Amino acid sequence: MRLILSLLLAPCLILQAEEFDTRNWFKGNTHTHSLWSDGNDFPEMIFDWYGSRGYDFIAISDHNVLQNGDMWMDIESIKKRQRAIGRDAISKCEARFGSDWIQWETRDGIKGIRLKTLEQCRDALEKPGQFYLLPAEEISNTSLGNLPVHINVLNISEPIAAIKDPNLSASEVMRSSLQKVKAYAESSNSPILAHLNHPNFRWSLTADDLATVAEGAFFEIYNGHPGINHLGDEKRPGDESIWDIANTIRLAELDYPPLLGVATDDSHTYHGGDVSPGRGWVVVGATSLDGDSIVTAMKDGRFYASSGVELDSIHFDESKQTLSLQIKPIEGVEFTTEFIGTRTDYDASKEVTGIGEIFESVVGSNPSFKLPDDALYLRATVTSTRKHPNASFPEQKEQAWIQPVGWQN
C-alpha cells in the first residue's frame, strides 16, 4: 500500500539524461502578505515592487483569504501598520498609480479605503508572457498548544478553510489540511500545489512530522522571515537538516517520495522593517507563464530554490547517475557546491548520524558529482562568497538549493 501511495504522490522529477537551460525559466515568489491580512502595503504596490525588479510571477498569499470580494480598512488602521518615518502607504500608492486610483469610502462615519482585488491588480499590472499574478492563500491552521501549521496553496480560485483544533497534533492538522487541498484540487480540475511553510516557526513541526505525512511533497527550505529559526538552535535542527532527516525517513523507511524545497520571502513590511521582500524565490521551468503551467512544472520537480545564486543549467545524467550544474559566474565571487545525501547504512539510532552527509564540496562554477552506489538520494546546495544584500540571519550568504535526484533507483 505504501509503495502504491508513493507512486500516486510522487513528483515526476524529470531531471534525467537531459540538460535543462534554466536561463529562460521564470523567477517568482510564492509567499507574501498585504493589507488583506497582516502585511502593511496595498496589494498593487507589492505586485508592482516585484514586477519592477525582474520577477516573472508573484503570489500574495494572505492568511485564510484570497484578494477578492469586499475588503475595507480605515485610514488609521492602515497607518498603524507602517512603522516607518516618511511617506505613508497611501501617499506612495497615489504617487505610483495616480490620485484617482484609490477607492475612498466612508463607512459608519469613518473614512477608509476599499482594497483592490486580484482582478483589479491584474488589469493594471499583469502582462501576458512577461508578468503573472498567481492566486494563492496561506492556510493558517492551529493545532495542539496553539502551534501554527501554515500551508501555502497556489493556483486556487477560492479559499480553503483553515483547521483550528486544539485536540489535534501538528502532524494531524498538517495531514487533514493537505487532504482538504487534495479534495479541492480534484473538484477544481486544476493543478494545485501546496507547500508547508517555516516548520521551525515556534518549533511547531519536526522532521518526523514532515516525513510521516504522506500527502506532503513541498516545504520551505528557505523562508526570508527573520523569526522562523531557519538555522535551528543547539537542540533542534535547521531547515536544511530537517530536509535531509525527513527525506531519509521517507525514502528508507516509508517508500514515500522526497520533499522538494522552495525558497520564499514571507514578506510583511514594505516601508522599512525587518520582514521585507527580495530574500528568496523559485526559478521554474514552466512551458508558459500561467498558473497551470507554473504548478505543473513545480510538481514535476522542474525548478530550483534561491536566495541569490543563479544557475545557467541543471543536468542529471541518469545513465551515469551524475548531477552537474552550471552556475552563472559573477566577477570576484566564488561558489562552493556541497553535494549532499544519505547512505543506505545510516545510523537510525542516532538522529543525524550519517544523515545529510556532505559527499563532496566543489569550488567553481561548473561542479559535478556522481551519486554514490549506496546513497538514497543526491541533492546540492550552492553557497556564494557574496553576502546577501537583505540578510534574514547573521552572516547570510547567497545560496541556491537543487532538488533531490537519483532516488527513483
Coordinates of C-alpha atoms in Angstrom, one line a residue:
M1 CA 0.0 0.0 0.0
R2 CA 2.8 2.4 0.9
L3 CA 4.5 1.8 -2.5
I4 CA 1.2 2.4 -4.4
L5 CA 0.7 5.6 -2.4
S6 CA 4.2 6.8 -3.1
L7 CA 3.7 6.4 -6.8
L8 CA 0.5 8.3 -6.7
L9 CA 2.0 11.2 -4.7
A10 CA 5.5 11.3 -6.3
P11 CA 6.6 14.3 -8.3
C12 CA 7.8 13.2 -11.7
L13 CA 11.3 14.8 -11.2
I14 CA 12.2 14.9 -14.9
L15 CA 15.8 16.0 -14.4
Q16 CA 17.1 12.9 -16.1
A17 CA 19.5 12.3 -19.0
E18 CA 18.9 15.8 -20.3
E19 CA 20.4 19.2 -19.7
F20 CA 18.0 22.0 -18.8
D21 CA 18.9 25.5 -19.7
T22 CA 17.5 27.5 -16.7
R23 CA 18.3 30.9 -18.1
N24 CA 14.9 31.2 -19.7
W25 CA 13.0 29.8 -16.7
F26 CA 10.6 32.0 -14.7
K27 CA 11.5 33.7 -11.4
G28 CA 8.8 34.0 -8.8
N29 CA 7.9 34.3 -5.2
T30 CA 5.0 32.3 -3.7
H31 CA 4.7 33.7 -0.2
T32 CA 4.0 37.4 0.6
H33 CA 1.4 39.3 2.6
S34 CA -0.6 42.5 2.1
L35 CA -3.1 44.7 3.9
W36 CA -5.7 42.0 3.1
S37 CA -4.2 40.2 6.1
D38 CA -1.2 41.2 8.2
G39 CA 1.0 43.0 5.6
N40 CA 1.5 46.7 5.6
D41 CA 1.1 47.7 2.0
F42 CA -1.5 47.7 -0.7
P43 CA -1.5 44.5 -3.0
E44 CA -1.0 46.6 -6.1
M45 CA 2.1 48.2 -4.6
I46 CA 3.5 44.8 -3.7
F47 CA 2.8 43.3 -7.1
D48 CA 4.4 46.3 -8.7
W49 CA 7.5 46.0 -6.4
Y50 CA 8.2 42.5 -7.7
G51 CA 7.3 43.3 -11.3
S52 CA 9.7 46.2 -11.4
R53 CA 12.6 44.1 -10.1
G54 CA 12.7 41.3 -12.7
Y55 CA 10.3 38.8 -11.2
D56 CA 8.1 36.9 -13.7
F57 CA 5.4 35.9 -11.3
I58 CA 4.3 36.7 -7.8
A59 CA 1.7 35.3 -5.3
I60 CA 0.3 37.3 -2.5
S61 CA -0.7 34.6 0.0
D62 CA -2.7 36.3 2.7
H63 CA -3.9 34.4 5.7
N64 CA -7.1 32.4 5.0
V65 CA -8.3 34.7 2.3
L66 CA -8.0 35.5 -1.4
Q67 CA -7.9 39.0 -2.7
N68 CA -11.5 39.1 -3.9
G69 CA -14.8 40.5 -2.7
D70 CA -15.1 43.4 -0.4
M71 CA -12.2 44.4 1.9
W72 CA -12.3 47.9 3.5
M73 CA -9.8 49.4 6.0
D74 CA -10.0 52.7 7.9
I75 CA -7.1 55.1 7.4
E76 CA -5.8 54.9 11.0
S77 CA -5.5 51.1 10.8
I78 CA -3.5 51.4 7.6
K79 CA -1.2 54.0 9.1
K80 CA -0.6 52.0 12.3
R81 CA 0.9 49.2 10.3
Q82 CA 3.6 51.4 8.7
R83 CA 6.2 51.6 11.5
A84 CA 8.2 53.9 9.3
I85 CA 9.0 57.5 9.0
G86 CA 8.3 59.4 5.8
R87 CA 5.7 58.9 3.2
D88 CA 3.0 56.5 4.2
A89 CA 1.5 53.7 2.2
I90 CA -1.4 55.9 0.9
S91 CA 0.7 58.7 -0.4
K92 CA 3.1 56.2 -2.0
C93 CA 0.3 54.4 -3.7
E94 CA -1.2 57.7 -5.0
A95 CA 2.2 58.7 -6.3
R96 CA 2.6 55.4 -8.2
F97 CA -1.0 55.0 -9.6
G98 CA -2.5 58.5 -9.6
S99 CA -4.9 60.3 -7.3
D100 CA -7.9 58.7 -8.8
W101 CA -6.7 55.1 -8.2
I102 CA -7.6 54.8 -4.5
Q103 CA -11.2 53.9 -3.7
W104 CA -12.1 56.1 -0.8
E105 CA -15.2 55.1 1.2
T106 CA -16.7 56.3 4.4
R107 CA -18.4 53.6 6.5
D108 CA -20.3 54.3 9.7
G109 CA -18.8 57.8 9.7
I110 CA -15.2 56.5 9.4
K111 CA -13.1 57.3 6.4
G112 CA -11.3 54.4 4.8
I113 CA -10.2 52.7 1.6
R114 CA -11.6 49.7 -0.2
L115 CA -8.6 47.5 -1.1
K116 CA -8.1 46.4 -4.7
T117 CA -8.9 42.9 -5.7
L118 CA -6.6 40.5 -7.5
E119 CA -8.5 41.0 -10.7
Q120 CA -8.2 44.8 -10.5
C121 CA -4.5 44.4 -9.9
R122 CA -4.3 42.1 -12.9
D123 CA -6.0 44.6 -15.1
A124 CA -3.4 47.3 -14.1
L125 CA -0.2 45.3 -13.8
E126 CA -0.3 41.9 -15.5
K127 CA 1.5 41.5 -18.8
P128 CA 0.9 38.3 -20.8
G129 CA 4.1 36.3 -21.2
Q130 CA 6.0 38.8 -19.0
F131 CA 4.5 39.2 -15.6
Y132 CA 1.8 37.0 -14.0
L133 CA -0.1 37.3 -10.7
L134 CA -0.5 33.9 -9.2
P135 CA -3.6 33.3 -7.0
A136 CA -2.6 32.0 -3.5
E137 CA -3.6 31.6 0.1
E138 CA -1.7 30.8 3.3
I139 CA -3.9 28.4 5.1
S140 CA -3.1 29.3 8.7
N141 CA -4.1 26.3 10.8
T142 CA -3.5 25.9 14.5
S143 CA -3.0 22.7 16.5
L144 CA -2.5 21.4 20.0
G145 CA -0.7 24.0 22.1
N146 CA -1.8 26.7 19.6
L147 CA 1.1 25.8 17.4
P148 CA 0.9 27.2 13.8
V149 CA 0.7 24.8 10.9
H150 CA 0.8 27.1 7.9
I151 CA 0.5 25.8 4.3
N152 CA 0.6 27.9 1.1
V153 CA -1.7 26.8 -1.7
L154 CA -1.1 28.0 -5.2
N155 CA -3.4 28.4 -8.3
I156 CA -6.7 28.3 -6.5
S157 CA -9.9 30.3 -7.2
E158 CA -11.5 30.2 -3.7
P159 CA -10.0 30.0 -0.2
I160 CA -9.6 26.7 1.6
A161 CA -10.8 26.9 5.2
A162 CA -8.2 26.6 8.0
I163 CA -8.3 23.9 10.7
K164 CA -8.2 25.2 14.3
D165 CA -8.4 22.2 16.5
P166 CA -6.6 22.2 19.9
N167 CA -7.1 18.5 20.2
L168 CA -5.1 17.6 17.1
S169 CA -1.3 17.3 16.9
A170 CA 0.6 19.5 14.4
S171 CA 1.1 16.5 12.1
E172 CA -2.6 15.6 12.3
V173 CA -3.5 19.1 11.3
M174 CA -1.0 19.1 8.5
R175 CA -2.4 15.8 7.2
S176 CA -6.0 16.9 7.4
S177 CA -5.3 20.3 5.8
L178 CA -3.4 18.7 2.9
Q179 CA -6.2 16.2 2.4
K180 CA -8.6 19.2 2.1
V181 CA -6.2 20.7 -0.5
K182 CA -6.2 17.4 -2.4
A183 CA -10.0 17.2 -2.4
Y184 CA -10.2 20.8 -3.7
A185 CA -7.7 20.0 -6.5
E186 CA -9.8 17.0 -7.6
S187 CA -13.0 19.1 -7.6
S188 CA -11.4 22.1 -9.4
N189 CA -9.9 20.1 -12.2
S190 CA -6.8 22.3 -12.0
P191 CA -3.2 21.6 -10.9
I192 CA -2.8 22.8 -7.3
L193 CA 0.4 23.0 -5.3
A194 CA 0.7 23.1 -1.5
H195 CA 3.9 23.8 0.3
L196 CA 4.4 23.6 4.0
N197 CA 5.8 26.9 5.5
H198 CA 8.5 27.5 8.0
P199 CA 8.5 24.3 10.1
N200 CA 10.7 25.8 12.8
F201 CA 8.4 28.8 13.4
R202 CA 7.6 28.4 17.1
W203 CA 9.2 25.0 16.6
S204 CA 5.8 23.7 15.5
L205 CA 6.8 20.8 13.2
T206 CA 9.6 18.3 13.4
A207 CA 11.4 16.4 10.6
D208 CA 9.4 13.3 11.6
D209 CA 6.2 15.2 11.1
L210 CA 7.2 16.2 7.6
A211 CA 8.4 12.7 6.9
T212 CA 5.3 10.8 8.0
V213 CA 2.6 12.9 6.4
A214 CA 2.5 11.2 3.1
E215 CA 0.4 14.0 1.4
G216 CA 3.3 16.5 1.9
A217 CA 5.5 17.0 -1.1
F218 CA 6.9 20.6 -0.8
F219 CA 8.2 22.7 2.0
E220 CA 10.2 25.9 2.5
I221 CA 13.9 25.1 2.6
Y222 CA 14.3 28.9 3.0
N223 CA 11.9 31.5 4.3
G224 CA 13.1 35.1 4.5
H225 CA 11.2 36.0 7.7
P226 CA 13.9 36.6 10.4
G227 CA 11.7 35.0 13.1
I228 CA 11.3 31.4 11.7
N229 CA 14.5 29.9 13.2
H230 CA 16.0 28.9 9.8
L231 CA 19.3 27.8 11.4
G232 CA 17.7 25.9 14.3
D233 CA 19.5 26.0 17.6
E234 CA 21.7 23.9 19.8
K235 CA 19.0 21.3 20.4
R236 CA 16.9 21.5 17.2
P237 CA 17.9 21.1 13.5
G238 CA 17.8 23.9 11.0
D239 CA 15.7 23.7 7.8
E240 CA 18.4 22.0 5.7
S241 CA 18.9 19.3 8.3
I242 CA 15.1 18.9 8.5
W243 CA 15.1 18.4 4.8
D244 CA 17.6 15.6 4.9
I245 CA 16.2 13.9 8.0
A246 CA 12.7 13.9 6.6
N247 CA 13.8 12.7 3.2
T248 CA 15.9 9.9 4.7
I249 CA 12.9 8.6 6.6
R250 CA 10.6 9.0 3.6
L251 CA 12.8 7.1 1.2
A252 CA 14.4 4.5 3.5
E253 CA 11.5 3.6 5.8
L254 CA 8.2 4.7 4.3
D255 CA 8.6 4.4 0.5
Y256 CA 7.4 8.0 0.1
P257 CA 8.9 10.3 -2.5
P258 CA 11.2 13.0 -1.1
L259 CA 10.2 16.5 -0.2
L260 CA 11.1 19.3 -2.7
G261 CA 12.3 22.6 -1.3
V262 CA 11.1 26.1 -2.2
A263 CA 12.5 29.5 -1.1
T264 CA 10.2 32.4 -0.3
D265 CA 10.1 35.9 1.2
D266 CA 7.2 35.7 3.6
S267 CA 7.4 39.5 3.4
H268 CA 5.1 41.6 5.6
T269 CA 6.8 45.1 5.7
Y270 CA 7.4 47.3 2.7
H271 CA 8.3 50.7 4.3
G272 CA 11.2 49.7 6.4
G273 CA 11.1 46.9 8.9
D274 CA 12.8 43.5 9.0
V275 CA 10.3 41.3 7.3
S276 CA 11.0 42.7 3.8
P277 CA 10.8 41.4 0.3
G278 CA 13.5 40.2 -2.1
R279 CA 15.1 37.5 0.0
G280 CA 14.1 34.1 -1.5
W281 CA 12.4 32.8 -4.7
V282 CA 12.0 29.9 -7.0
V283 CA 13.1 29.6 -10.7
V284 CA 10.6 27.4 -12.6
G285 CA 10.9 25.7 -16.0
A286 CA 7.3 26.2 -17.0
T287 CA 6.2 26.0 -20.6
S288 CA 4.3 29.3 -20.3
L289 CA 3.7 32.0 -17.8
D290 CA 0.4 31.0 -16.2
G291 CA -0.8 29.3 -13.0
D292 CA -1.4 25.8 -14.5
S293 CA 2.0 25.7 -16.2
I294 CA 3.9 27.0 -13.2
V295 CA 2.3 24.5 -10.8
T296 CA 2.7 21.6 -13.3
A297 CA 6.4 22.4 -13.7
M298 CA 7.0 22.6 -10.0
K299 CA 5.1 19.3 -9.4
D300 CA 7.4 17.8 -12.0
G301 CA 10.4 19.0 -9.9
R302 CA 11.4 21.4 -12.7
F303 CA 12.6 24.2 -10.5
Y304 CA 15.3 25.3 -8.1
A305 CA 15.2 27.5 -5.0
S306 CA 17.4 30.5 -4.5
S307 CA 18.3 33.4 -2.2
G308 CA 20.6 34.9 -4.8
V309 CA 22.7 32.4 -6.7
E310 CA 21.6 31.9 -10.3
L311 CA 22.1 28.8 -12.4
D312 CA 22.5 28.6 -16.1
S313 CA 21.8 24.8 -16.3
I314 CA 21.0 21.7 -14.3
H315 CA 21.8 18.3 -15.6
F316 CA 21.2 14.9 -14.1
D317 CA 22.5 12.1 -16.3
E318 CA 20.5 9.1 -15.2
S319 CA 22.7 6.6 -17.0
K320 CA 25.8 7.9 -15.3
Q321 CA 24.0 9.0 -12.1
T322 CA 25.8 12.3 -12.2
L323 CA 24.5 15.7 -11.2
S324 CA 26.1 18.7 -12.9
L325 CA 25.5 22.4 -12.6
Q326 CA 26.5 25.5 -14.5
I327 CA 26.4 28.5 -12.1
K328 CA 26.1 32.0 -13.6
P329 CA 29.5 33.4 -12.9
I330 CA 30.0 36.8 -11.2
E331 CA 33.3 38.6 -11.3
G332 CA 35.1 38.4 -7.9
V333 CA 32.6 35.9 -6.4
E334 CA 33.4 32.3 -5.6
F335 CA 30.9 29.4 -5.4
T336 CA 31.1 26.3 -3.3
T337 CA 28.7 23.4 -4.1
E338 CA 28.0 20.8 -1.5
F339 CA 26.7 17.5 -2.8
I340 CA 24.6 16.0 -0.1
G341 CA 22.7 12.8 0.6
T342 CA 22.3 9.9 3.0
R343 CA 23.8 6.4 2.6
T344 CA 21.7 3.3 3.0
D345 CA 23.6 2.2 6.1
Y346 CA 23.0 5.4 8.0
D347 CA 22.6 5.1 11.8
A348 CA 18.9 5.4 12.5
S349 CA 19.5 5.1 16.3
K350 CA 21.2 8.5 16.3
E351 CA 19.0 11.1 14.7
V352 CA 21.6 12.8 12.5
T353 CA 24.5 10.4 12.3
G354 CA 25.2 9.8 8.6
I355 CA 22.0 11.7 7.6
G356 CA 22.6 14.6 5.2
E357 CA 26.2 13.7 4.6
I358 CA 28.3 16.1 2.6
F359 CA 29.7 13.7 0.0
E360 CA 31.9 16.3 -1.6
S361 CA 32.4 20.1 -1.7
V362 CA 33.4 21.5 -5.1
V363 CA 34.6 25.1 -5.7
G364 CA 33.9 26.7 -9.0
S365 CA 31.1 27.5 -11.5
N366 CA 30.8 24.0 -13.1
P367 CA 30.5 21.5 -10.3
S368 CA 29.7 17.8 -10.9
F369 CA 29.3 14.7 -8.8
K370 CA 28.3 11.1 -9.2
L371 CA 25.7 9.6 -6.9
P372 CA 27.4 7.0 -4.7
D373 CA 26.1 3.5 -5.2
D374 CA 24.9 3.3 -1.6
A375 CA 23.2 6.7 -1.5
L376 CA 19.4 7.1 -1.1
Y377 CA 19.4 10.4 -3.0
L378 CA 21.6 13.3 -4.1
R379 CA 20.9 17.0 -3.7
A380 CA 23.1 20.1 -3.9
T381 CA 23.4 23.4 -2.0
V382 CA 25.4 26.2 -3.7
T383 CA 26.8 28.9 -1.5
S384 CA 28.3 32.2 -2.7
T385 CA 31.0 34.2 -1.1
R386 CA 28.8 37.2 -1.7
K387 CA 26.8 38.5 1.3
H388 CA 23.0 38.5 1.0
P389 CA 22.0 42.2 0.4
N390 CA 19.0 41.8 2.6
A391 CA 20.0 39.2 5.1
S392 CA 17.5 37.4 7.3
F393 CA 20.1 35.9 9.7
P394 CA 23.7 36.9 10.6
E395 CA 26.4 36.4 8.1
Q396 CA 24.0 35.1 5.5
K397 CA 25.5 34.4 2.0
E398 CA 23.5 34.0 -1.2
Q399 CA 22.6 30.4 -1.9
A400 CA 20.7 28.0 -4.2
W401 CA 19.1 24.6 -3.5
I402 CA 18.8 21.9 -6.1
Q403 CA 16.1 19.2 -5.7
P404 CA 16.9 15.6 -4.8
V405 CA 17.7 13.3 -7.7
G406 CA 18.7 9.6 -8.1
W407 CA 16.2 8.4 -5.5
Q408 CA 13.9 6.7 -8.1
N409 CA 16.5 3.9 -8.4

